[in-house]
Amino acid sequence: MLLPKPRLCNIYIQKPIQAAKIIIGVKITFLCGCLEPGRDGVGDYTLRLAMELIKNGHKVSIVSLNDHFLPKNSFEVLEQNLIPVIRVRLGNKQIQILSKVKRYIEEWDPEWLSLQFVPFSFHKKGLPIKLASQLNKLGKGRRWHIMFHELWVGMDNKDSFKLKLLGSLQKHIVKKTIDILVPEIINTHTRLYLSKLDKMGCKSDLLPLFGNIPILFQSEEKRNGIINIAVFGGIHPGAKLKKFINEVPKANKYKFHFIGSNGPEQGNWVATLTKNNVDYQLHGWLGIEEISKILSKCQWGVTSTPYYLSEKSGSTAAMLEHNLIVFCIARKWNPRDIKVEVLANDAIIKWKTTLDMESFIKCKRYKSENNIEVIAENFINRLKTKQV
């Protein structure tokens, strides 16, 4: 199959990939939902991981199978940051499009196919019923790796019956995907998902998440008694912001920095800060360098992602990599059928009313070691172990 000459799409990063240092590499094709730069967390994760692997001498391509930023029946061949990419959106010509994807994979001939799984990435309602059989046809006879970025909804004790029902259907899809693809390696980012997979009888390993923003600036010390607080990523409802700002030590002044599109809850947070005379700044959408620069000026970060899901938050990981003290002020969220004691995330502070914040802050210093270099090396080493 003669593929059209790829067009260039090099807007995700500004710095070119350095020359390869490793002579013998692994050949991998990642499969994800969407690759629109800056608009899909898993897509951005896959691009960053692919760039790091290529820098280290491995051969990587990426296929996005549900790229909703494209018109239906799209099959685009391009390069994103020097990575060979196929971007696909299925429509009424599904058979023809998937046939092209299959021929591309056969010509590329990867040693590994790596599925970056999120149920909503492959179906707008989170029910990709046909995904496993489609993937099996695309990569029949090849080695599979699956990274479960998310499993299913409805894990919280207080979730609605409707959400729990959707979750049970998604759980069936997860099990079906594993049974059909028979992956040699299964990874996930959180201890919660690790426990859920174990209960299903699926052996998996933890591969921590690296931040979605590289460190481009050195962290700065606080000045003039002002503590800058980063609010990075989507804001979830029910967060305990008011209680948090009432408990912080009064010796300092505070300024909140809202980065990116925080969602509809941003307005509620701004209203709360205004009512309590706390300074803030709305930065909106920014480039990677600008985000890293703001994070480097902040001393704290707050996340409203539920504590037991915080390990899968790329924005939380980015704040930790930029040496911020991160507080989780999320609503109460307790997973069903799991002993929460085994799910503790020591990297962040779980806020509670009994927390002596002043003394806790003085002793809490966490240096994240889960940077992209370490994670990429761990990922490749696991693949190589299976190839021996």
mmCIF file of N, CA, C and O in Angstrom, residues 6-17 35-38 47 51 54 78-85 87 288:
data_model
loop_
_atom_site.group_PDB
_atom_site.id
_atom_site.type_symbol
_atom_site.label_atom_id
_atom_site.label_comp_id
_atom_site.label_asym_id
_atom_site.label_seq_id
_atom_site.Cartn_x
_atom_site.Cartn_y
_atom_site.Cartn_z
ATOM 1 N N PRO A 6 3.224 12.310 4.136
ATOM 2 C CA PRO A 6 2.631 12.907 5.333
ATOM 3 C C PRO A 6 2.792 14.410 5.365
ATOM 4 O O PRO A 6 3.814 14.949 4.939
ATOM 5 N N ARG A 7 1.764 15.084 5.866
ATOM 6 C CA ARG A 7 1.897 16.512 6.113
ATOM 7 C C ARG A 7 2.432 16.715 7.518
ATOM 8 O O ARG A 7 2.325 15.828 8.367
ATOM 9 N N LEU A 8 3.004 17.860 7.769
ATOM 10 C CA LEU A 8 3.626 18.127 9.061
ATOM 11 C C LEU A 8 2.657 18.836 9.984
ATOM 12 O O LEU A 8 1.928 19.728 9.571
ATOM 13 N N CYS A 9 2.650 18.409 11.221
ATOM 14 C CA CYS A 9 1.833 19.060 12.251
ATOM 15 C C CYS A 9 2.680 19.113 13.503
ATOM 16 O O CYS A 9 2.684 18.193 14.302
ATOM 17 N N ASN A 10 3.439 20.175 13.669
ATOM 18 C CA ASN A 10 4.457 20.230 14.716
ATOM 19 C C ASN A 10 4.163 21.355 15.695
ATOM 20 O O ASN A 10 4.971 22.225 15.933
ATOM 21 N N ILE A 11 2.954 21.312 16.288
ATOM 22 C CA ILE A 11 2.550 22.418 17.149
ATOM 23 C C ILE A 11 2.509 22.053 18.621
ATOM 24 O O ILE A 11 2.227 22.885 19.449
ATOM 25 N N TYR A 12 2.800 20.803 18.953
ATOM 26 C CA TYR A 12 2.674 20.406 20.354
ATOM 27 C C TYR A 12 3.854 20.878 21.190
ATOM 28 O O TYR A 12 3.707 21.305 22.308
ATOM 29 N N ILE A 13 5.054 20.772 20.638
ATOM 30 C CA ILE A 13 6.235 21.290 21.336
ATOM 31 C C ILE A 13 7.025 22.151 20.362
ATOM 32 O O ILE A 13 6.839 22.087 19.151
ATOM 33 N N GLN A 14 7.929 22.919 20.919
ATOM 34 C CA GLN A 14 8.713 23.807 20.084
ATOM 35 C C GLN A 14 10.136 23.304 19.887
ATOM 36 O O GLN A 14 10.803 23.679 18.950
ATOM 37 N N LYS A 15 10.587 22.441 20.773
ATOM 38 C CA LYS A 15 11.960 21.968 20.681
ATOM 39 C C LYS A 15 12.026 20.676 19.867
ATOM 40 O O LYS A 15 11.230 19.766 20.081
ATOM 41 N N PRO A 16 12.964 20.543 18.927
ATOM 42 C CA PRO A 16 13.064 19.335 18.111
ATOM 43 C C PRO A 16 13.587 18.156 18.921
ATOM 44 O O PRO A 16 14.249 18.325 19.940
ATOM 45 N N ILE A 17 13.280 16.961 18.463
ATOM 46 C CA ILE A 17 13.760 15.745 19.114
ATOM 47 C C ILE A 17 15.255 15.594 18.854
ATOM 48 O O ILE A 17 15.724 15.781 17.735
ATOM 49 N N LEU A 35 -5.806 12.654 18.878
ATOM 50 C CA LEU A 35 -4.464 13.230 18.910
ATOM 51 C C LEU A 35 -4.465 14.728 18.641
ATOM 52 O O LEU A 35 -3.449 15.281 18.217
ATOM 53 N N GLU A 36 -5.578 15.390 18.879
ATOM 54 C CA GLU A 36 -5.604 16.840 18.703
ATOM 55 C C GLU A 36 -4.746 17.474 19.802
ATOM 56 O O GLU A 36 -5.062 17.362 20.990
ATOM 57 N N PRO A 37 -3.634 18.132 19.441
ATOM 58 C CA PRO A 37 -2.706 18.638 20.458
ATOM 59 C C PRO A 37 -3.375 19.597 21.434
ATOM 60 O O PRO A 37 -4.097 20.521 21.041
ATOM 61 N N GLY A 38 -3.146 19.350 22.720
ATOM 62 C CA GLY A 38 -3.668 20.216 23.766
ATOM 63 C C GLY A 38 -5.138 20.048 24.065
ATOM 64 O O GLY A 38 -5.678 20.734 24.939
ATOM 65 N N LEU A 47 1.713 11.310 22.859
ATOM 66 C CA LEU A 47 2.692 12.067 22.065
ATOM 67 C C LEU A 47 3.986 12.299 22.847
ATOM 68 O O LEU A 47 5.088 12.119 22.307
ATOM 69 N N MET A 51 7.645 10.760 21.886
ATOM 70 C CA MET A 51 8.802 11.612 21.621
ATOM 71 C C MET A 51 10.000 11.201 22.466
ATOM 72 O O MET A 51 11.136 11.186 21.987
ATOM 73 N N ILE A 54 11.433 7.926 21.029
ATOM 74 C CA ILE A 54 12.183 8.171 19.797
ATOM 75 C C ILE A 54 13.538 8.795 20.119
ATOM 76 O O ILE A 54 14.564 8.446 19.531
ATOM 77 N N LEU A 78 0.168 11.881 8.630
ATOM 78 C CA LEU A 78 0.927 13.093 8.903
ATOM 79 C C LEU A 78 2.055 12.812 9.886
ATOM 80 O O LEU A 78 2.260 11.679 10.309
ATOM 81 N N GLU A 79 2.782 13.848 10.210
ATOM 82 C CA GLU A 79 3.797 13.786 11.255
ATOM 83 C C GLU A 79 3.459 14.827 12.311
ATOM 84 O O GLU A 79 3.196 15.983 11.991
ATOM 85 N N GLN A 80 3.431 14.387 13.567
ATOM 86 C CA GLN A 80 3.279 15.310 14.684
ATOM 87 C C GLN A 80 4.546 15.238 15.515
ATOM 88 O O GLN A 80 4.854 14.202 16.098
ATOM 89 N N ASN A 81 5.299 16.342 15.517
ATOM 90 C CA ASN A 81 6.571 16.370 16.246
ATOM 91 C C ASN A 81 7.506 15.264 15.783
ATOM 92 O O ASN A 81 8.141 14.590 16.589
ATOM 93 N N LEU A 82 7.540 15.054 14.456
ATOM 94 C CA LEU A 82 8.418 14.076 13.803
ATOM 95 C C LEU A 82 8.006 12.638 14.064
ATOM 96 O O LEU A 82 8.778 11.718 13.791
ATOM 97 N N ILE A 83 6.803 12.429 14.579
ATOM 98 C CA ILE A 83 6.294 11.081 14.834
ATOM 99 C C ILE A 83 5.335 10.698 13.712
ATOM 100 O O ILE A 83 4.397 11.450 13.414
ATOM 101 N N PRO A 84 5.520 9.531 13.060
ATOM 102 C CA PRO A 84 4.551 9.079 12.059
ATOM 103 C C PRO A 84 3.195 8.834 12.720
ATOM 104 O O PRO A 84 3.097 8.103 13.704
ATOM 105 N N VAL A 85 2.171 9.461 12.181
ATOM 106 C CA VAL A 85 0.848 9.422 12.806
ATOM 107 C C VAL A 85 -0.234 9.143 11.767
ATOM 108 O O VAL A 85 -0.183 9.652 10.649
ATOM 109 N N ARG A 87 -4.313 9.584 11.769
ATOM 110 C CA ARG A 87 -5.480 10.070 12.511
ATOM 111 C C ARG A 87 -6.747 9.645 11.774
ATOM 112 O O ARG A 87 -6.900 9.907 10.581
ATOM 113 N N ILE A 288 2.884 25.660 26.451
ATOM 114 C CA ILE A 288 3.592 24.838 27.436
ATOM 115 C C ILE A 288 4.620 25.649 28.222
ATOM 116 O O ILE A 288 4.718 25.523 29.449
#
